[in-house]
Short mmCIF file of the C-alpha atoms (twelve columns), coordinates in Angstrom:
data_MODEL
# 
_entry.id   MODEL 
# 
loop_
_atom_site.group_PDB 
_atom_site.id 
_atom_site.type_symbol 
_atom_site.label_atom_id 
_atom_site.label_alt_id 
_atom_site.label_comp_id 
_atom_site.label_asym_id 
_atom_site.label_seq_id 
_atom_site.Cartn_x 
_atom_site.Cartn_y 
_atom_site.Cartn_z 
_atom_site.pdbx_PDB_model_num 
ATOM 1   C CA . MET A 1   -0.016  -0.223 0.030  1 
ATOM 2   C CA . SER A 2   1.449   3.415  -0.953 1 
ATOM 3   C CA . SER A 3   1.397   5.973  1.426  1 
ATOM 4   C CA . ALA A 4   -0.789  9.330  1.573  1 
ATOM 5   C CA . PRO A 5   1.044   12.285 -0.659 1 
ATOM 6   C CA . MET A 6   2.607   14.624 1.539  1 
ATOM 7   C CA . LYS A 7   0.455   17.718 2.272  1 
ATOM 8   C CA . HIS A 8   1.771   21.321 2.129  1 
ATOM 9   C CA . ARG A 9   -1.219  23.226 4.015  1 
ATOM 10  C CA . PHE A 10  1.121   25.705 5.507  1 
ATOM 11  C CA . ALA A 11  3.410   26.450 2.722  1 
ATOM 12  C CA . GLY A 12  4.041   30.494 2.995  1 
ATOM 13  C CA . ARG A 13  2.661   30.633 6.271  1 
ATOM 14  C CA . VAL A 14  3.920   31.708 9.517  1 
ATOM 15  C CA . ALA A 15  2.812   29.928 12.960 1 
ATOM 16  C CA . VAL A 16  3.523   30.733 16.555 1 
ATOM 17  C CA . VAL A 17  2.790   27.537 18.840 1 
ATOM 18  C CA . THR A 18  2.867   27.793 22.645 1 
ATOM 19  C CA . GLY A 19  3.582   24.990 25.072 1 
ATOM 20  C CA . ALA A 20  5.685   23.502 22.219 1 
ATOM 21  C CA . ALA A 21  8.486   21.797 24.361 1 
ATOM 22  C CA . GLN A 22  6.502   18.519 24.768 1 
ATOM 23  C CA . GLY A 23  3.438   16.592 24.215 1 
ATOM 24  C CA . ILE A 24  0.718   17.434 21.674 1 
ATOM 25  C CA . LEU A 25  2.016   20.814 20.894 1 
ATOM 26  C CA . ARG A 26  5.468   19.743 19.832 1 
ATOM 27  C CA . GLY A 27  3.837   17.640 17.572 1 
ATOM 28  C CA . VAL A 28  1.714   20.462 16.135 1 
ATOM 29  C CA . ALA A 29  4.579   22.545 15.599 1 
ATOM 30  C CA . LEU A 30  6.797   19.990 13.923 1 
ATOM 31  C CA . GLY A 31  3.797   18.965 11.642 1 
ATOM 32  C CA . ILE A 32  3.270   22.697 10.556 1 
ATOM 33  C CA . ALA A 33  6.904   22.768 9.556  1 
ATOM 34  C CA . ALA A 34  6.751   19.522 8.035  1 
ATOM 35  C CA . GLU A 35  4.078   20.884 5.741  1 
ATOM 36  C CA . GLY A 36  5.878   23.782 4.748  1 
ATOM 37  C CA . GLY A 37  5.353   26.603 7.370  1 
ATOM 38  C CA . ARG A 38  7.679   28.567 9.259  1 
ATOM 39  C CA . VAL A 39  7.381   28.041 12.984 1 
ATOM 40  C CA . LEU A 40  8.130   29.813 16.307 1 
ATOM 41  C CA . LEU A 41  8.167   27.317 19.127 1 
ATOM 42  C CA . VAL A 42  7.349   29.259 22.350 1 
ATOM 43  C CA . ASP A 43  7.733   27.550 26.044 1 
ATOM 44  C CA . ARG A 44  9.165   28.596 29.232 1 
ATOM 45  C CA . ALA A 45  11.473  25.508 28.801 1 
ATOM 46  C CA . ASP A 46  14.773  25.990 27.292 1 
ATOM 47  C CA . LEU A 47  14.317  22.436 25.727 1 
ATOM 48  C CA . VAL A 48  12.287  24.286 23.163 1 
ATOM 49  C CA . HIS A 49  15.387  25.067 21.172 1 
ATOM 50  C CA . GLU A 50  16.145  21.371 20.932 1 
ATOM 51  C CA . VAL A 51  12.578  20.886 19.584 1 
ATOM 52  C CA . ALA A 52  12.782  23.796 17.082 1 
ATOM 53  C CA . ALA A 53  16.007  22.351 15.853 1 
ATOM 54  C CA . GLU A 54  14.104  19.359 14.786 1 
ATOM 55  C CA . ALA A 55  11.682  21.251 12.251 1 
ATOM 56  C CA . ALA A 56  11.912  20.468 8.696  1 
ATOM 57  C CA . ASP A 57  14.513  22.359 6.577  1 
ATOM 58  C CA . GLY A 58  15.111  24.760 9.542  1 
ATOM 59  C CA . ARG A 59  11.815  26.377 9.415  1 
ATOM 60  C CA . GLY A 60  11.415  26.334 13.230 1 
ATOM 61  C CA . LEU A 61  13.015  28.777 15.768 1 
ATOM 62  C CA . GLY A 62  12.781  28.566 19.554 1 
ATOM 63  C CA . PHE A 63  11.785  31.339 21.983 1 
ATOM 64  C CA . VAL A 64  11.624  31.011 25.844 1 
ATOM 65  C CA . ALA A 65  8.833   32.998 27.557 1 
ATOM 66  C CA . ASP A 66  6.487   32.683 30.648 1 
ATOM 67  C CA . LEU A 67  3.045   32.929 29.086 1 
ATOM 68  C CA . GLU A 68  1.547   33.054 32.459 1 
ATOM 69  C CA . THR A 69  2.421   36.742 32.099 1 
ATOM 70  C CA . TYR A 70  1.120   39.542 29.466 1 
ATOM 71  C CA . GLU A 71  4.787   40.552 28.977 1 
ATOM 72  C CA . GLY A 72  5.721   36.979 27.752 1 
ATOM 73  C CA . ALA A 73  3.019   36.780 25.340 1 
ATOM 74  C CA . GLN A 74  3.808   40.235 23.913 1 
ATOM 75  C CA . ALA A 75  7.405   39.088 23.957 1 
ATOM 76  C CA . ALA A 76  6.557   36.014 21.733 1 
ATOM 77  C CA . VAL A 77  4.426   38.092 19.105 1 
ATOM 78  C CA . ALA A 78  6.993   40.556 18.840 1 
ATOM 79  C CA . TYR A 79  9.664   38.338 18.150 1 
ATOM 80  C CA . ALA A 80  7.563   36.197 15.591 1 
ATOM 81  C CA . VAL A 81  6.740   39.352 13.757 1 
ATOM 82  C CA . GLN A 82  10.440  40.227 13.632 1 
ATOM 83  C CA . ALA A 83  11.816  37.069 12.591 1 
ATOM 84  C CA . PHE A 84  9.136   36.237 10.133 1 
ATOM 85  C CA . GLY A 85  7.742   39.325 9.177  1 
ATOM 86  C CA . GLY A 86  4.093   38.485 10.548 1 
ATOM 87  C CA . ILE A 87  1.999   35.823 12.035 1 
ATOM 88  C CA . ASP A 88  -0.766  33.896 10.038 1 
ATOM 89  C CA . ILE A 89  -1.259  31.151 12.775 1 
ATOM 90  C CA . LEU A 90  -1.336  31.310 16.576 1 
ATOM 91  C CA . VAL A 91  -2.044  27.828 18.376 1 
ATOM 92  C CA . ASN A 92  -2.599  28.686 22.129 1 
ATOM 93  C CA . GLY A 93  -1.281  25.343 23.729 1 
ATOM 94  C CA . VAL A 94  -0.161  26.245 27.317 1 
ATOM 95  C CA . GLY A 95  -2.111  24.968 30.149 1 
ATOM 96  C CA . GLY A 96  -2.678  21.501 31.889 1 
ATOM 97  C CA . ALA A 97  -4.000  20.396 35.503 1 
ATOM 98  C CA . ILE A 98  -1.278  21.089 38.081 1 
ATOM 99  C CA . ARG A 99  -2.846  19.123 40.762 1 
ATOM 100 C CA . MET A 100 -5.628  16.289 41.167 1 
ATOM 101 C CA . ARG A 101 -7.976  16.748 44.022 1 
ATOM 102 C CA . PRO A 102 -11.455 17.082 45.255 1 
ATOM 103 C CA . PHE A 103 -12.360 20.586 44.983 1 
ATOM 104 C CA . ALA A 104 -12.930 21.097 48.859 1 
ATOM 105 C CA . GLU A 105 -9.130  20.016 49.355 1 
ATOM 106 C CA . PHE A 106 -7.809  22.811 47.056 1 
ATOM 107 C CA . GLU A 107 -6.152  25.528 48.681 1 
ATOM 108 C CA . PRO A 108 -6.977  29.242 47.384 1 
ATOM 109 C CA . ALA A 109 -3.475  29.657 46.208 1 
ATOM 110 C CA . GLN A 110 -3.707  26.480 44.356 1 
ATOM 111 C CA . ILE A 111 -7.168  27.483 42.459 1 
ATOM 112 C CA . ASP A 112 -5.274  30.803 41.520 1 
ATOM 113 C CA . ALA A 113 -2.311  28.662 40.035 1 
ATOM 114 C CA . GLU A 114 -4.881  26.240 37.971 1 
ATOM 115 C CA . ILE A 115 -6.519  29.673 36.463 1 
ATOM 116 C CA . ARG A 116 -3.321  30.988 35.712 1 
ATOM 117 C CA . ARG A 117 -1.781  27.921 33.968 1 
ATOM 118 C CA . SER A 118 -4.785  26.995 31.981 1 
ATOM 119 C CA . LEU A 119 -6.772  30.095 31.130 1 
ATOM 120 C CA . MET A 120 -4.482  33.191 31.445 1 
ATOM 121 C CA . PRO A 121 -1.857  32.241 28.581 1 
ATOM 122 C CA . THR A 122 -4.667  31.654 25.969 1 
ATOM 123 C CA . LEU A 123 -6.290  34.942 27.036 1 
ATOM 124 C CA . TYR A 124 -2.984  36.801 26.878 1 
ATOM 125 C CA . GLY A 125 -1.995  35.210 23.729 1 
ATOM 126 C CA . CYS A 126 -5.339  35.948 21.897 1 
ATOM 127 C CA . HIS A 127 -4.763  39.519 22.876 1 
ATOM 128 C CA . ALA A 128 -1.261  39.967 22.163 1 
ATOM 129 C CA . VAL A 129 -1.794  38.486 18.624 1 
ATOM 130 C CA . LEU A 130 -4.873  40.661 17.583 1 
ATOM 131 C CA . PRO A 131 -3.086  43.799 16.645 1 
ATOM 132 C CA . GLN A 132 -1.175  41.979 14.334 1 
ATOM 133 C CA . LEU A 133 -3.782  40.071 13.005 1 
ATOM 134 C CA . LEU A 134 -5.832  43.190 12.397 1 
ATOM 135 C CA . ALA A 135 -3.166  45.057 10.827 1 
ATOM 136 C CA . GLN A 136 -2.655  42.197 8.268  1 
ATOM 137 C CA . GLY A 137 -6.332  41.661 7.756  1 
ATOM 138 C CA . GLY A 138 -6.801  38.351 8.945  1 
ATOM 139 C CA . GLY A 139 -5.516  35.262 10.645 1 
ATOM 140 C CA . THR A 140 -6.431  32.248 12.557 1 
ATOM 141 C CA . ILE A 141 -6.175  31.558 16.438 1 
ATOM 142 C CA . VAL A 142 -6.517  27.764 17.477 1 
ATOM 143 C CA . ASN A 143 -6.923  27.273 21.143 1 
ATOM 144 C CA . VAL A 144 -6.235  23.978 22.906 1 
ATOM 145 C CA . SER A 145 -8.929  23.595 25.429 1 
ATOM 146 C CA . SER A 146 -9.918  20.200 26.979 1 
ATOM 147 C CA . ASN A 147 -13.044 17.684 27.477 1 
ATOM 148 C CA . ALA A 148 -12.509 18.273 31.225 1 
ATOM 149 C CA . THR A 149 -15.198 20.982 31.497 1 
ATOM 150 C CA . ARG A 150 -16.943 17.822 32.807 1 
ATOM 151 C CA . GLY A 151 -14.410 15.441 35.124 1 
ATOM 152 C CA . ILE A 152 -13.542 15.013 38.610 1 
ATOM 153 C CA . ARG A 153 -10.536 15.939 40.717 1 
ATOM 154 C CA . ARG A 154 -9.683  19.005 38.621 1 
ATOM 155 C CA . VAL A 155 -12.349 21.756 39.139 1 
ATOM 156 C CA . PRO A 156 -10.363 24.803 38.872 1 
ATOM 157 C CA . TYR A 157 -8.694  23.488 35.738 1 
ATOM 158 C CA . SER A 158 -12.335 22.691 34.178 1 
ATOM 159 C CA . ALA A 159 -13.200 25.999 34.945 1 
ATOM 160 C CA . ALA A 160 -10.329 27.503 33.092 1 
ATOM 161 C CA . LYS A 161 -10.870 25.281 30.100 1 
ATOM 162 C CA . GLY A 162 -14.639 26.438 30.247 1 
ATOM 163 C CA . GLY A 163 -13.213 29.704 30.114 1 
ATOM 164 C CA . VAL A 164 -10.987 28.844 26.983 1 
ATOM 165 C CA . ASN A 165 -14.230 27.459 25.310 1 
ATOM 166 C CA . ALA A 166 -16.161 31.013 26.047 1 
ATOM 167 C CA . LEU A 167 -13.233 33.331 24.859 1 
ATOM 168 C CA . THR A 168 -12.956 30.991 21.507 1 
ATOM 169 C CA . MET A 169 -16.819 31.522 20.736 1 
ATOM 170 C CA . ALA A 170 -17.232 35.302 22.069 1 
ATOM 171 C CA . LEU A 171 -13.901 36.459 20.001 1 
ATOM 172 C CA . ALA A 172 -14.880 34.517 16.919 1 
ATOM 173 C CA . MET A 173 -18.068 36.486 17.044 1 
ATOM 174 C CA . GLU A 174 -16.608 39.685 17.492 1 
ATOM 175 C CA . TYR A 175 -13.834 39.464 14.985 1 
ATOM 176 C CA . GLY A 176 -15.098 37.377 12.210 1 
ATOM 177 C CA . GLU A 177 -15.757 40.273 9.665  1 
ATOM 178 C CA . GLN A 178 -12.296 41.163 10.162 1 
ATOM 179 C CA . GLY A 179 -11.101 38.045 8.766  1 
ATOM 180 C CA . ILE A 180 -9.989  36.319 11.976 1 
ATOM 181 C CA . ARG A 181 -10.943 32.893 12.675 1 
ATOM 182 C CA . VAL A 182 -10.902 31.686 16.181 1 
ATOM 183 C CA . VAL A 183 -11.348 27.799 16.631 1 
ATOM 184 C CA . ALA A 184 -10.541 25.195 19.390 1 
ATOM 185 C CA . THR A 185 -10.071 21.633 20.161 1 
ATOM 186 C CA . ALA A 186 -10.927 19.817 23.271 1 
ATOM 187 C CA . PRO A 187 -8.618  16.835 23.903 1 
ATOM 188 C CA . GLY A 188 -9.508  14.215 26.034 1 
ATOM 189 C CA . GLY A 189 -7.002  11.889 27.957 1 
ATOM 190 C CA . THR A 190 -3.955  11.273 25.733 1 
ATOM 191 C CA . GLN A 191 -1.217  8.692  26.148 1 
ATOM 192 C CA . ALA A 192 2.076   10.607 25.733 1 
ATOM 193 C CA . PRO A 193 6.045   10.114 26.681 1 
ATOM 194 C CA . PRO A 194 7.063   10.815 30.088 1 
ATOM 195 C CA . ARG A 195 6.845   14.638 30.702 1 
ATOM 196 C CA . ARG A 196 10.440  16.104 30.614 1 
ATOM 197 C CA . ILE A 197 8.871   19.177 32.325 1 
ATOM 198 C CA . PRO A 198 6.620   17.902 35.510 1 
ATOM 199 C CA . ARG A 199 2.975   19.328 35.695 1 
ATOM 200 C CA . ASN A 200 3.757   19.816 39.468 1 
ATOM 201 C CA . ALA A 201 6.931   20.695 40.223 1 
ATOM 202 C CA . SER A 202 6.499   19.701 44.021 1 
ATOM 203 C CA . GLY A 203 5.337   16.158 43.120 1 
ATOM 204 C CA . ASP A 204 2.397   14.165 44.476 1 
ATOM 205 C CA . ASN A 205 2.017   12.816 47.856 1 
ATOM 206 C CA . ALA A 206 0.456   9.437  48.427 1 
ATOM 207 C CA . GLN A 207 -3.056  10.678 48.837 1 
ATOM 208 C CA . GLU A 208 -2.745  12.815 45.521 1 
ATOM 209 C CA . GLN A 209 -1.567  9.885  43.649 1 
ATOM 210 C CA . VAL A 210 -4.938  8.107  44.656 1 
ATOM 211 C CA . TRP A 211 -6.845  11.091 43.541 1 
ATOM 212 C CA . MET A 212 -4.925  10.927 40.207 1 
ATOM 213 C CA . GLN A 213 -5.827  7.340  39.477 1 
ATOM 214 C CA . GLU A 214 -9.683  8.127  40.183 1 
ATOM 215 C CA . ALA A 215 -9.417  10.917 37.749 1 
ATOM 216 C CA . VAL A 216 -7.673  8.441  35.018 1 
ATOM 217 C CA . GLN A 217 -10.301 5.841  35.745 1 
ATOM 218 C CA . GLN A 218 -13.055 8.552  35.088 1 
ATOM 219 C CA . VAL A 219 -11.373 9.856  31.953 1 
ATOM 220 C CA . THR A 220 -11.042 6.419  30.435 1 
ATOM 221 C CA . GLY A 221 -14.244 5.079  31.702 1 
ATOM 222 C CA . SER A 222 -16.155 8.152  30.109 1 
ATOM 223 C CA . THR A 223 -15.066 7.409  26.562 1 
ATOM 224 C CA . PHE A 224 -16.644 5.463  24.232 1 
ATOM 225 C CA . PHE A 225 -13.542 3.555  23.336 1 
ATOM 226 C CA . LYS A 226 -12.117 2.874  26.795 1 
ATOM 227 C CA . ARG A 227 -8.777  4.103  25.983 1 
ATOM 228 C CA . TYR A 228 -6.666  7.244  25.800 1 
ATOM 229 C CA . ALA A 229 -5.981  8.828  22.367 1 
ATOM 230 C CA . THR A 230 -2.497  8.694  20.848 1 
ATOM 231 C CA . LEU A 231 -0.645  11.919 20.369 1 
ATOM 232 C CA . GLU A 232 -1.210  11.608 16.557 1 
ATOM 233 C CA . GLU A 233 -4.997  11.510 17.209 1 
ATOM 234 C CA . GLN A 234 -4.706  14.993 18.808 1 
ATOM 235 C CA . ILE A 235 -2.141  16.697 16.539 1 
ATOM 236 C CA . ALA A 236 -4.194  15.976 13.367 1 
ATOM 237 C CA . PRO A 237 -7.133  18.071 14.391 1 
ATOM 238 C CA . ILE A 238 -5.302  20.728 15.622 1 
ATOM 239 C CA . LEU A 239 -3.647  20.687 12.266 1 
ATOM 240 C CA . PHE A 240 -6.829  20.669 10.238 1 
ATOM 241 C CA . MET A 241 -8.500  23.548 12.307 1 
ATOM 242 C CA . ALA A 242 -5.344  25.523 11.626 1 
ATOM 243 C CA . SER A 243 -5.402  24.851 7.956  1 
ATOM 244 C CA . ASP A 244 -7.452  26.372 5.133  1 
ATOM 245 C CA . GLU A 245 -8.937  23.109 5.047  1 
ATOM 246 C CA . ALA A 246 -11.267 24.671 7.766  1 
ATOM 247 C CA . SER A 247 -11.518 28.089 6.394  1 
ATOM 248 C CA . TYR A 248 -15.336 28.181 6.954  1 
ATOM 249 C CA . ILE A 249 -15.178 26.853 10.635 1 
ATOM 250 C CA . THR A 250 -15.040 29.473 13.414 1 
ATOM 251 C CA . GLY A 251 -16.294 29.750 16.949 1 
ATOM 252 C CA . ALA A 252 -16.423 25.990 17.243 1 
ATOM 253 C CA . VAL A 253 -14.782 23.696 19.852 1 
ATOM 254 C CA . LEU A 254 -14.120 20.316 18.267 1 
ATOM 255 C CA . PRO A 255 -14.284 17.533 21.023 1 
ATOM 256 C CA . VAL A 256 -11.434 15.027 20.126 1 
ATOM 257 C CA . ALA A 257 -12.149 12.708 23.274 1 
ATOM 258 C CA . GLY A 258 -13.512 9.444  21.973 1 
ATOM 259 C CA . GLY A 259 -17.199 10.505 22.468 1 
ATOM 260 C CA . ASP A 260 -16.766 12.139 25.935 1 
ATOM 261 C CA . ASN A 261 -17.670 15.810 24.921 1 
ATOM 262 C CA . GLY A 262 -17.114 17.271 28.156 1 
# 
C-alpha cells in the first residue's frame, strides 16, 4: 500500500505554537514545519530550542517566554513578527492541570495557580496577537481546550478550560468580519511520553496519587473507546483546524475525546 501524498497546507505561512517543548504541541509545531510553514516554538523551558532544531528544513525557531504573564505573550508575538515578518496562525497550547484533588481540598493559592496556568496564557496570547492580525487583515487562532469541562478531581482546571471555550466563541463572533478565525479543539486523555517538565514541580503525595488514579479511571471510562488517545489523534485535528481546510469553521470547539464531549 502506498503512503498518502504529503500535504503542504502551511506553505508560505507563519505560525506561533505555544507550549511546544513537549507533548501534543511539540507534534503540532513540527507538523506545521513539515507541511511547509515557518514556526516559532514558544515555551518557558529551554528545551524548546532542541525541539525547534528538529523542524523540517530549518523552519523552526525556539523562543523562551513565561506565557503566564502578559509580557511573555507580547514578547513572543513581537519576536515572531521580527523574525518572520508576520503571523498567520497562533496555536495556544499552554495549560494543564497542576494538581488532581477534590475541590474541597484545594487551597485558594492552588485554585489561582490552575487558572493562571490554563486560562491566562490563552487569554493573553489572543489579546497580544490581535493587533498584528488586524493590521494584516486576518489570521487564525487555534486554542487547545479540554473535554475536562466535565470531570472529577480538577474543578479549577475545568473552569479554566470552560473559559477557553467561551473565549473562543466570543472572540470569533467579535472579529469574524475582520477576517480573523478563532477555533478550538478539546482533547480528552492522551497517551504521551514521560514529561520532561513535570506538571507539578513539588510532586504528588500518596493521597494525591490516589486522586490522580480516580481521575484517570473516570477519563478512560467516560470515553466510548475505553482508552486514551494517541498523540497523533490529537495533533491531526489541530492541524486541520489551523489550515485552510477549515476556512469556514469559526467559533467552534471540536471535541477530540472518544465520544466524551465534556
